[in-house]
Coordinates of C-alpha atoms and ligand atoms in Angstrom, one line a residue:
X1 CA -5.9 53.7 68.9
X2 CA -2.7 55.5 69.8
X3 CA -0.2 53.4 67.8
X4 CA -1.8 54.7 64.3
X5 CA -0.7 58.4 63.9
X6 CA -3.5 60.9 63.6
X7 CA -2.4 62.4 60.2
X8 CA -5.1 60.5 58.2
X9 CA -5.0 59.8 55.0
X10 CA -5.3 57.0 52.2
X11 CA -2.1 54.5 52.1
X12 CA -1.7 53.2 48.4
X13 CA 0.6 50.1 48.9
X14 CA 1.6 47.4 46.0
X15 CA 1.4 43.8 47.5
X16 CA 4.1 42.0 45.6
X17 CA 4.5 38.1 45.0
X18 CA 5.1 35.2 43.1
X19 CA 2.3 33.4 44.1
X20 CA -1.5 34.0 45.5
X21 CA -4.3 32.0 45.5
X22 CA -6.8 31.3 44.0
X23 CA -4.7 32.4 40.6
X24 CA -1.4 30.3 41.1
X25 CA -0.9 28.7 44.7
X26 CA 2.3 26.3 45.1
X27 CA 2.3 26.9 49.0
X28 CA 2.6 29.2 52.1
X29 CA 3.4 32.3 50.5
X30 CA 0.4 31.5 48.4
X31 CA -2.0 31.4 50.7
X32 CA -0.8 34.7 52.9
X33 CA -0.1 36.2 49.2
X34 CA -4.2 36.5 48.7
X35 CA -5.4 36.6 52.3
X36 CA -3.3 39.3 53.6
X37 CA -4.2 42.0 50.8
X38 CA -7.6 41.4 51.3
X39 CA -7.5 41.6 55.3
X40 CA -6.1 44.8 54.9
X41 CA -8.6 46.3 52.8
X42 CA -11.6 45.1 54.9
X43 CA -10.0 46.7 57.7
X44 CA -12.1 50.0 58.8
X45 CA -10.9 53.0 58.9
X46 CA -12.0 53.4 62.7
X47 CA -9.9 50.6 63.5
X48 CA -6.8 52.5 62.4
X49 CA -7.1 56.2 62.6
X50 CA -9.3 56.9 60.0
X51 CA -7.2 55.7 57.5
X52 CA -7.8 53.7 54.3
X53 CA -5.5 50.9 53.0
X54 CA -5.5 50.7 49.4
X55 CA -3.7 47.8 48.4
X56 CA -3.1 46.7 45.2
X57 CA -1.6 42.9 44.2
X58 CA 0.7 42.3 41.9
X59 CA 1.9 39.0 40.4
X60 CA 4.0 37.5 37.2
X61 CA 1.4 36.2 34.4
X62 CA 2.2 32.5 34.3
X63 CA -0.2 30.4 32.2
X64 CA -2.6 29.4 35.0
X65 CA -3.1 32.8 35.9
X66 CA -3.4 34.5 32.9
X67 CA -6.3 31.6 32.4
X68 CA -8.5 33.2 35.2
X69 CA -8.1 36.8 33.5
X70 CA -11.2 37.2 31.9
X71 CA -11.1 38.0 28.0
X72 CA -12.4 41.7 29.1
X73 CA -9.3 42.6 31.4
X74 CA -8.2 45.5 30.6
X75 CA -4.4 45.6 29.7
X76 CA -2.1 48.4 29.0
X77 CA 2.0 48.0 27.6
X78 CA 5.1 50.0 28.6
X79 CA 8.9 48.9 28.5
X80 CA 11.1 48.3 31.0
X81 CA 14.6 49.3 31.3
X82 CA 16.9 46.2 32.0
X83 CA 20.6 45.4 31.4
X84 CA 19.3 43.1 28.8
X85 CA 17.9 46.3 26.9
X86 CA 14.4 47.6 26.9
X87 CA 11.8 44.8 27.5
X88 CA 8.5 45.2 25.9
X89 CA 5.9 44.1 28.9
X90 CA 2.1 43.7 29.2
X91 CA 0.3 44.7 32.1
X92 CA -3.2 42.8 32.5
X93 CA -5.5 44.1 35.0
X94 CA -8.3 42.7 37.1
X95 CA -10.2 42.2 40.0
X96 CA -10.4 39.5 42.6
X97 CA -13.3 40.1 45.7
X98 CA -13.1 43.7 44.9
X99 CA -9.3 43.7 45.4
X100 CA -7.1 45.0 41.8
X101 CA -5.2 42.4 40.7
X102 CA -2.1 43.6 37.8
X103 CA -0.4 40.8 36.1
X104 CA 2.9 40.9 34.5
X105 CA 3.3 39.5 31.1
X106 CA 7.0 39.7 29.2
X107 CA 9.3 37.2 27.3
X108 CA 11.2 37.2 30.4
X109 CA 8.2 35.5 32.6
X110 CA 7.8 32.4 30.4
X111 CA 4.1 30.6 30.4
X112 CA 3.4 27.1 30.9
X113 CA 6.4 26.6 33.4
X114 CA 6.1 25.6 36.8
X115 CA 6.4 28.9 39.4
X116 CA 9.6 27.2 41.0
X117 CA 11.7 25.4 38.9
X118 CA 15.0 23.4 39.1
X119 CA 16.9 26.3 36.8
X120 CA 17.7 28.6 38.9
X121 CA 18.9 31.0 36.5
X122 CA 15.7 31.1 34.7
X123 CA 13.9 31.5 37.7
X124 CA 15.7 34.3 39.0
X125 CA 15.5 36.5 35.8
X126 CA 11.9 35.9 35.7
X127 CA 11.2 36.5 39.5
X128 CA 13.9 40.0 39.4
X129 CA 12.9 41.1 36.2
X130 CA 9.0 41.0 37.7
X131 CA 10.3 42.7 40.6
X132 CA 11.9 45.6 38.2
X133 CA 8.8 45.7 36.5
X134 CA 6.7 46.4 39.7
X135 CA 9.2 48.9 40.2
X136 CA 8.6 50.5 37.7
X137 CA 4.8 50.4 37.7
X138 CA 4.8 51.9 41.1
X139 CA 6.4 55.4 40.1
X140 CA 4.8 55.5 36.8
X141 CA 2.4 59.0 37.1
X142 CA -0.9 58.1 38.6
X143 CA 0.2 55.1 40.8
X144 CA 2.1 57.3 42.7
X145 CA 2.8 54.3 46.0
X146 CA 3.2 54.7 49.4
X147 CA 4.2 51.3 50.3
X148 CA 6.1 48.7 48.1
X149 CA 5.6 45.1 49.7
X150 CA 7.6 42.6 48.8
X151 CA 7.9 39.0 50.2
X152 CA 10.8 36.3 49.9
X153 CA 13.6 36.3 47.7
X154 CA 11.7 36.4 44.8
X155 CA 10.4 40.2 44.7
X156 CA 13.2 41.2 47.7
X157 CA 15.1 43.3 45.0
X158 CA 12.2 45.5 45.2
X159 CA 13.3 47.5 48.7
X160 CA 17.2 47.3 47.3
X161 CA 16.5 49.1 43.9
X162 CA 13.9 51.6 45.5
X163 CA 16.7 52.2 48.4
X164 CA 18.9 52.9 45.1
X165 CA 16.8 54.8 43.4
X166 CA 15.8 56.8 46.0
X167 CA 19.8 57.7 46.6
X168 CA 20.2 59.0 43.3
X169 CA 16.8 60.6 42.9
X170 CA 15.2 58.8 40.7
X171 CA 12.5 57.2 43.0
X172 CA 10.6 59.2 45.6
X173 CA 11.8 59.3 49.1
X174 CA 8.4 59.1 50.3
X175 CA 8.0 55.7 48.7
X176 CA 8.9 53.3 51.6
X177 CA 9.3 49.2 51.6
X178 CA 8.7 46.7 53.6
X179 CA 10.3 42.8 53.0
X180 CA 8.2 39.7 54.6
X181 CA 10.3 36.4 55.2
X182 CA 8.6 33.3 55.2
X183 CA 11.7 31.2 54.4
X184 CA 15.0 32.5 55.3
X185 CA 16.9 30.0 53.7
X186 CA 15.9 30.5 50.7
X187 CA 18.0 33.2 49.8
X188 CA 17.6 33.0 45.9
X189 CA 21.0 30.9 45.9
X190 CA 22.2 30.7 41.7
X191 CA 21.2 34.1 40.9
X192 CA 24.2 36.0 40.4
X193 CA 24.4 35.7 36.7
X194 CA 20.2 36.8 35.8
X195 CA 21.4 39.6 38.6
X196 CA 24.1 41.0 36.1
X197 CA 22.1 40.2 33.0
X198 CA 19.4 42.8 34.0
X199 CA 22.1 45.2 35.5
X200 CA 21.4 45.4 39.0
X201 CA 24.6 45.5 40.8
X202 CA 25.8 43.4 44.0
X203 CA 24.9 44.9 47.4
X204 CA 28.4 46.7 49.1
X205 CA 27.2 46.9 52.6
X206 CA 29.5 46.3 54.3
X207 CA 27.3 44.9 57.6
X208 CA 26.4 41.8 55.0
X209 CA 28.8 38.9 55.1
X210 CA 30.5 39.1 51.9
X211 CA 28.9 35.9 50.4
X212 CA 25.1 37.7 51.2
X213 CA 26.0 40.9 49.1
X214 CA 25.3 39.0 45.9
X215 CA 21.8 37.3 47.0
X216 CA 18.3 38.6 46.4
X217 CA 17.2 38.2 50.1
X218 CA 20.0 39.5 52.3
X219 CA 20.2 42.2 49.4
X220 CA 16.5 43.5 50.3
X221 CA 17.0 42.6 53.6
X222 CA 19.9 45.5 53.9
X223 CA 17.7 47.9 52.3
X224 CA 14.3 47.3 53.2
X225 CA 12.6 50.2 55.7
X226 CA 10.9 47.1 57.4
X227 CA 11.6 43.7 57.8
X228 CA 8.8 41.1 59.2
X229 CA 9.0 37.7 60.1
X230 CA 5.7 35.7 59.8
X231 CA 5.5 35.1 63.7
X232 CA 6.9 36.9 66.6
X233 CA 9.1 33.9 67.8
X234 CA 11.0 33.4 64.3
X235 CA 11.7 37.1 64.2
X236 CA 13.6 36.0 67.1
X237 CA 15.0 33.0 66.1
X238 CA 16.4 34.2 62.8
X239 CA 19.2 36.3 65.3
X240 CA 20.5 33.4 66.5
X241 CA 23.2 31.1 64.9
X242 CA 20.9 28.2 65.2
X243 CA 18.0 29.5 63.3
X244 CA 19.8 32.5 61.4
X245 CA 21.2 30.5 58.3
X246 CA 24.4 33.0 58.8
X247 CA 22.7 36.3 58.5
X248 CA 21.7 36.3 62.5
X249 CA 24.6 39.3 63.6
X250 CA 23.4 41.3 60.3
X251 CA 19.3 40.3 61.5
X252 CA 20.6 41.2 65.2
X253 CA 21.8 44.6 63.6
X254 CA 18.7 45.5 62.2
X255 CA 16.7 44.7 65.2
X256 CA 14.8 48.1 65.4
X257 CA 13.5 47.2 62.2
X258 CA 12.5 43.6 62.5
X259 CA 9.5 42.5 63.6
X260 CA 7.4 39.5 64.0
X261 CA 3.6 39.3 62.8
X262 CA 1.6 36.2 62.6
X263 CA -0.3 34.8 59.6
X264 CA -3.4 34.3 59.6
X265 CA -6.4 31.8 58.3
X266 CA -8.6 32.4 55.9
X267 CA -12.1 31.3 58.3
X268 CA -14.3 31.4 55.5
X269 CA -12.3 28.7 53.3
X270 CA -11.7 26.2 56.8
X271 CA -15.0 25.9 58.3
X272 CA -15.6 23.1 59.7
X273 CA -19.2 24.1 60.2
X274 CA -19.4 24.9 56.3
X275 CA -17.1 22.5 54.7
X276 CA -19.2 20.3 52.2
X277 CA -16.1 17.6 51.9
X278 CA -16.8 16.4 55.2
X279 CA -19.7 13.5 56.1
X280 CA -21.1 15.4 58.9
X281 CA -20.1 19.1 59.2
X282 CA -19.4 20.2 63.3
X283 CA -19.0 23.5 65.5
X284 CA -18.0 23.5 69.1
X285 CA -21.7 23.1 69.9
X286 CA -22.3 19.8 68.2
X287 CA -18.3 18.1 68.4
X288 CA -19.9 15.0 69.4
X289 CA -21.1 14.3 65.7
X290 CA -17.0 14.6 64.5
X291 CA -16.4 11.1 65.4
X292 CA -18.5 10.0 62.1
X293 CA -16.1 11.6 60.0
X294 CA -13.1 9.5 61.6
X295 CA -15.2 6.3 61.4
X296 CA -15.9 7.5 57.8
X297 CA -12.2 8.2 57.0
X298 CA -11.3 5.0 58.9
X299 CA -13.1 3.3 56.4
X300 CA -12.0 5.2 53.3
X301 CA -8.2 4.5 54.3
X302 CA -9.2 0.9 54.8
X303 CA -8.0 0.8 58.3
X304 CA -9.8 -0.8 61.2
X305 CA -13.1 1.6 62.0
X306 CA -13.2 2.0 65.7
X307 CA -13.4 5.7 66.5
X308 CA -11.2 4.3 69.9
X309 CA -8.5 3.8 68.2
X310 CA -6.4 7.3 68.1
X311 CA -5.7 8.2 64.1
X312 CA -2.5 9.8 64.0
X313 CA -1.8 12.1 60.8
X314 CA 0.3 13.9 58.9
X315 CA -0.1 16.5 56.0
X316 CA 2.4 18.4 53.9
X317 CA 5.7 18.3 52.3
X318 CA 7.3 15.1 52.6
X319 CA 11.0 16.7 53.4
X320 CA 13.5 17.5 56.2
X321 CA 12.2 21.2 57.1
X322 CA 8.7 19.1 57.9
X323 CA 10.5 16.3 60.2
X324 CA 8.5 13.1 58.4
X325 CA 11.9 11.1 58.4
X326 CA 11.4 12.1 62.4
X327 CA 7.6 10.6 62.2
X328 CA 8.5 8.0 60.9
X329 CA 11.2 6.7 62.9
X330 CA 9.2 7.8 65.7
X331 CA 6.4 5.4 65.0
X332 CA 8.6 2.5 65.0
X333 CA 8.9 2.9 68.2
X334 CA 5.8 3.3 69.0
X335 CA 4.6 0.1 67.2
X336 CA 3.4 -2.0 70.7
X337 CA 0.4 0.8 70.9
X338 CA -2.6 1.1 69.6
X339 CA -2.8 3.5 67.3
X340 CA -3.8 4.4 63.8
X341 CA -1.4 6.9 61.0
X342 CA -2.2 8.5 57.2
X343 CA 1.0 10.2 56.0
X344 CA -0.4 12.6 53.0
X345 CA 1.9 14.5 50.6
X346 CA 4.7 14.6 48.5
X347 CA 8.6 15.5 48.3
X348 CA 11.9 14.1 48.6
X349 CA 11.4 10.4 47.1
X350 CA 14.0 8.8 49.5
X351 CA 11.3 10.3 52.6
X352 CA 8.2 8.9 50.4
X353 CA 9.9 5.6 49.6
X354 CA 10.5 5.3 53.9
X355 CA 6.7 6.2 54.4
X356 CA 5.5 3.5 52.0
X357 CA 7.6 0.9 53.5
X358 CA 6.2 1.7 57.2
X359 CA 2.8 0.9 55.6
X360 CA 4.5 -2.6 54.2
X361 CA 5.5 -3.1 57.5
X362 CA 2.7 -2.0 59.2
X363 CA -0.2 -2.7 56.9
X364 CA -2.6 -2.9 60.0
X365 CA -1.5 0.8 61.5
X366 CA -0.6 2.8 58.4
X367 CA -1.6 4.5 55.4
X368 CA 1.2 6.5 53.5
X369 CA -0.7 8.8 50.7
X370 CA 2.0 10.0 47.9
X371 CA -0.2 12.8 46.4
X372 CA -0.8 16.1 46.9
X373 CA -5.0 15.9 47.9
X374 CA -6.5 18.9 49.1
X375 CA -10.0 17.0 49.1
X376 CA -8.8 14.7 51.1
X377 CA -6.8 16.3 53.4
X378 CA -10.0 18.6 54.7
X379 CA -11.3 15.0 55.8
X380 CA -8.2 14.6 57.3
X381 CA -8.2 17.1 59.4
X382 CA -12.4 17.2 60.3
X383 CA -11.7 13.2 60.6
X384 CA -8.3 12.5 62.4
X385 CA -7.2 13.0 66.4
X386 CA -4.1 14.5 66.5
X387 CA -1.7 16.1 63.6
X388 CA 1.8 15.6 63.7
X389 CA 4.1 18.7 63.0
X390 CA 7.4 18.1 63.6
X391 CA 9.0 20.8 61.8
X392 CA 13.0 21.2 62.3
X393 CA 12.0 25.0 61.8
X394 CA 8.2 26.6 61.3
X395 CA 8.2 30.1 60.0
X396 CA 4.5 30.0 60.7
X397 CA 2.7 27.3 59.1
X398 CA -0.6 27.0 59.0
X399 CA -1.6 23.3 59.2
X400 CA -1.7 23.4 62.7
X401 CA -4.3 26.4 62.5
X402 CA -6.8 24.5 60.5
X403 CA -6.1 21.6 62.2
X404 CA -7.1 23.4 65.8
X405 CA -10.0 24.7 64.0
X406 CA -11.0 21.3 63.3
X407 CA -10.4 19.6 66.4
X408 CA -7.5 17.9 65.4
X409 CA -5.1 18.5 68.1
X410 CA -1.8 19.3 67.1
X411 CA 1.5 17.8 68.3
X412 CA 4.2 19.7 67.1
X413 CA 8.2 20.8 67.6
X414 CA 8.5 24.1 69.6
X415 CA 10.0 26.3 67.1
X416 CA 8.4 29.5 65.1
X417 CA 5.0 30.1 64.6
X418 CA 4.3 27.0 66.4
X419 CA 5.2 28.2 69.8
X420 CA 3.1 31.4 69.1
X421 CA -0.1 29.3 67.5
X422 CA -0.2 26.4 69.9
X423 CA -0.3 26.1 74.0
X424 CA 1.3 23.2 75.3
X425 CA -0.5 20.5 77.3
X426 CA 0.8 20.4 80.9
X427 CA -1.2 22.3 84.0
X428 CA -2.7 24.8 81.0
X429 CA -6.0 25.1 81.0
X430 CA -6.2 26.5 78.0
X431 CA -4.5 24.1 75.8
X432 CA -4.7 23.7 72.8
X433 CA -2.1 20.5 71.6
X434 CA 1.3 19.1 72.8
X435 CA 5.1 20.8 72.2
X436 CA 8.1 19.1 72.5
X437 CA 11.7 21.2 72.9
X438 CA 14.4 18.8 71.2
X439 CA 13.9 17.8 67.5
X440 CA 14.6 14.1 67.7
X441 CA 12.5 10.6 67.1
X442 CA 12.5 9.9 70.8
X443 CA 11.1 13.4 71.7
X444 CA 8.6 13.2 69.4
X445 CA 7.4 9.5 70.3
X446 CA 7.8 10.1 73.8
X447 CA 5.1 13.1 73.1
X448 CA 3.0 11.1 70.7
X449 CA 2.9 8.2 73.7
X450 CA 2.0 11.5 76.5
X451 CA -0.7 12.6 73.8
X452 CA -2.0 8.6 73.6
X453 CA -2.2 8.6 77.4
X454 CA -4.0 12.4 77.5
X455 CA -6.5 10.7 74.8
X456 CA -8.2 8.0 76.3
X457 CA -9.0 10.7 79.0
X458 CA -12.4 11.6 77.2
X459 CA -13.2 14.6 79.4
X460 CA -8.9 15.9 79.3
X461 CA -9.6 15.4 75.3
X462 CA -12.6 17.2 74.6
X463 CA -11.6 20.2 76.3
X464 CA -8.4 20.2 74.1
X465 CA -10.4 20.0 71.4
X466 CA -13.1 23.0 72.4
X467 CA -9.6 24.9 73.3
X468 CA -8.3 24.8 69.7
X469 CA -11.6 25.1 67.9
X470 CA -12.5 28.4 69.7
X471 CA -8.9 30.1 69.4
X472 CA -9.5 32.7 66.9
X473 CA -6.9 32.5 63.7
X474 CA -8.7 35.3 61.4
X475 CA -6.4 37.6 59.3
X476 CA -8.0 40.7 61.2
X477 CA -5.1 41.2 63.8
X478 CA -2.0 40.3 61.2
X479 CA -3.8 42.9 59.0
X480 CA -3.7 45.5 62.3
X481 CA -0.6 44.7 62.6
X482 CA 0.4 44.8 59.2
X483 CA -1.3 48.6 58.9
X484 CA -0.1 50.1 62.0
X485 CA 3.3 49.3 60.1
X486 CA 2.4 51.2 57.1
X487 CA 1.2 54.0 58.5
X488 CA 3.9 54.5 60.9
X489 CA 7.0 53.8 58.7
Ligands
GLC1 C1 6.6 29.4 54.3 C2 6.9 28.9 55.7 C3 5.7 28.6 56.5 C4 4.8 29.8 56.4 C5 4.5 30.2 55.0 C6 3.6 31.5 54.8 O1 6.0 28.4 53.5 O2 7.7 27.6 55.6 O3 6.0 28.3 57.8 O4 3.5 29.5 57.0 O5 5.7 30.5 54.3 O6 4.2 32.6 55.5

């Protein structure tokens, strides 16, 4: 493999986050937070030079995770230096699948608060003085790290103090970072003032727009060695002005440093071969038996059970980034067709209020689900035809990956890792769902009528189906991706 440089040699790298499952999972960063780590250290050392990624996670101690740390963890204490004065702070360490887990405990990462919380004061001094932490732990003698990873606003001080440091010789210049964006527009808005408490000082780069130099993310973003985008095509969206929440000349500037890599699915938790939740569990081989699950689902949701009638679904947040205000107008004008929908999730209450009353007013054709239900959202997707993503942007997402994997074909807005996950219906023979170009309710329902129509062609449907559960979404080729970029920083 020519791309991974023959000098070989272990790479020590600190995974840093504010969220990984299975200790504290809120959402997408969660999932990747875990999964990545983990792909990279199962990766073999002929598959990238001979080397050896050792990579280490690293997360704040909130209540629910210090739970999981068994009694026998082994935990060690050292300060950290912080505009607010020296900081007495815990380290607790542990192991998840073989993978070192550290967990950082101080009076400045408050238990028994949720991760993300409305103050966003609070949250930033607990989320930058983690990241100083981390820091710190990374050049303390016997750590001695290659790679810093940080991810999102939350731990993107991380590059900007090491780029610091490394100026006035206090860090290494070996040490090198690298920043992930899932979310560009959260930028870590509110911050300024837990910024000056701890003493880090506003960015003065002068290729930042003004407002930027005083934000966590655009700060990192300036000083990381690498920048990634979860998929290829949002690394290219974020340069333009549509996409680029303002920063897209300062992204466009840093080009040769950004690049795209898609996330991954973890195969092992979505199986639908393995996955007890559903009635009858299904491969490729025996896709036939998935229509019990609908009929079973159908009949759970109290909704007429007739495995004819397409089920329509949607799962996630209930909020503007996910278009559901788009689904739902879109089904109003789809209301002279036979179809089925089950809207699951949570969010904005004005968007959860509008999904109830499409079930008032369509009792017969809709179930709207305010809860967040993991359970039953695996019987969603082994149950239901076709999952409806309308995103207004999709750093990656991963919904439509589990759906493909089980067989629920996804319908979603051409944008981000959506474009790069799914191949659009049309003369393809190897697609896999349906993409529509303009973000609007009659896109959408003209797309959701084209996927009806595509439907009740059994043969057309199947092979959909077959397409999608056979693409392969395993972490192994993010975590290539991911290791070429730290060997060859
Ligand atoms: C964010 C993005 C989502 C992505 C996830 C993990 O939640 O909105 O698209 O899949 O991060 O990278």
């Amino acid at each position: 493999m020519s791309e991974f440089s023959a000098d070989r040699k272990r790479i020590k790298c600190l995974f840093t986050a504010v969220e990984a499952d299975p200790l504290v999972k809120v959402g997408g960063l969660g999932d990747v937070a875990f999964s990545l780590p983990n792909a990279l250290r199962n990766l073999h050392p002929d598959e990238i030079g001979g080397h050896e990624i050792d990579v280490r996670l690293i997360l704040p101690c909130y209540s629910t995770a210090c739970h999981s740390v068994s009694e026998s963890s082994r935990k060690t204490h050292f300060d950290v230096m912080t505009g607010l004065g020296v900081i007495p702070t815990t380290i607790f360490m542990t192991e998840i699948k073989n993978m070192p887990v550290y967990l950082i405990s101080s009076d400045l990462i408050p238990q028994n608060t949720s991760v993300y919380t409305s103050d966003s004061y609070k949250d930033g001094l607990k989320f930058l003085f983690f990241s100083q932490a981390a820091l710190q732990l990374a050049i303390t003698p016997g750590w001695d790290m290659d790679v810093l990873h940080a991810n999102d606003w939350h731990t993107a001080i991380i590059p900007y103090l090491l780029k610091g440091g490394k100026r006035t010789g206090i860090y290494p210049k070996k040490m090198k970072s690298i920043l992930t964006i899932h979310n560009l527009p959260f930028m870590g808005a509110g911050t300024q003032t837990a910024l000056r408490d701890l003493g880090i000082p506003f960015s003065n780069d002068r290729k930042l727009p003004a407002w930027a130099r005083r934000l966590p993310l655009p700060m990192g973003l300036s000083a990381s060695d690498r920048i990634v985008a979860v998929s290829p095509s949002y690394a290219s969206e974020i340069q333009t002005p549509e996409y680029g929440n303002d920063l897209n000349d300062f992204l466009n500037s840093r080009s040769d440093r950004l690049s795209g890599i898609i996330n991954g699915l973890d195969t092992e938790l979505w199986d639908p071969s393995t996955d007890h939740e559903l009635n009858v569990q299904f491969s490729t081989q025996t896709l036939p038996d998935r229509h019990h699950n609908k009929t079973v689902l159908q009949k759970e949701l109290a909704l007429e059970e007739n495995s004819d009638i397409p089920l329509l679904a949607f799962i996630g947040r209930m909020d503007q980034q996910k278009g559901i205000d788009l689904i739902i107008d879109a089904l109003r004008l789809l209301t002279k067709q036979s179809w089925q929908a089950v809207l699951l999730g949570t969010g904005n209450t004005v968007l959860e209020k509008q999904a109830l009353q499409l079930q008032t007013d369509f009792p017969d054709k809709v179930r709207a689900i305010i809860k967040f239900d993991s359970h039953l959202s695996r019987r969603i997707y082994g149950g239901a035809d076709i999952l409806m993503m309308p995103s207004r942007y999709e750093p990656c997402g991963l919904a439509q990956m589990i759906a493909m994997r089980y067989g629920c074909v996804p319908l979603a807005h051409a944008t981000g890792g959506l474009i790069d996950t799914i191949t659009d219906y049309g003369q393809n023979i190897d697609a896999t769902g349906f993409l529509f170009e303009d973000c609007t309710a009659t896109e959408l329902a003209k797309t959701i009528k084209q996927a009806l129509n595509v439907y009740k062609i059994k043969p057309e449907w199947i092979k959909l189906q077959r397409n999608g559960m056979k693409k392969d979404f395993s972490w192994h080729q993010s975590a290539l991706s991911y290791a070429n970029l730290y060997i060859n920083i």
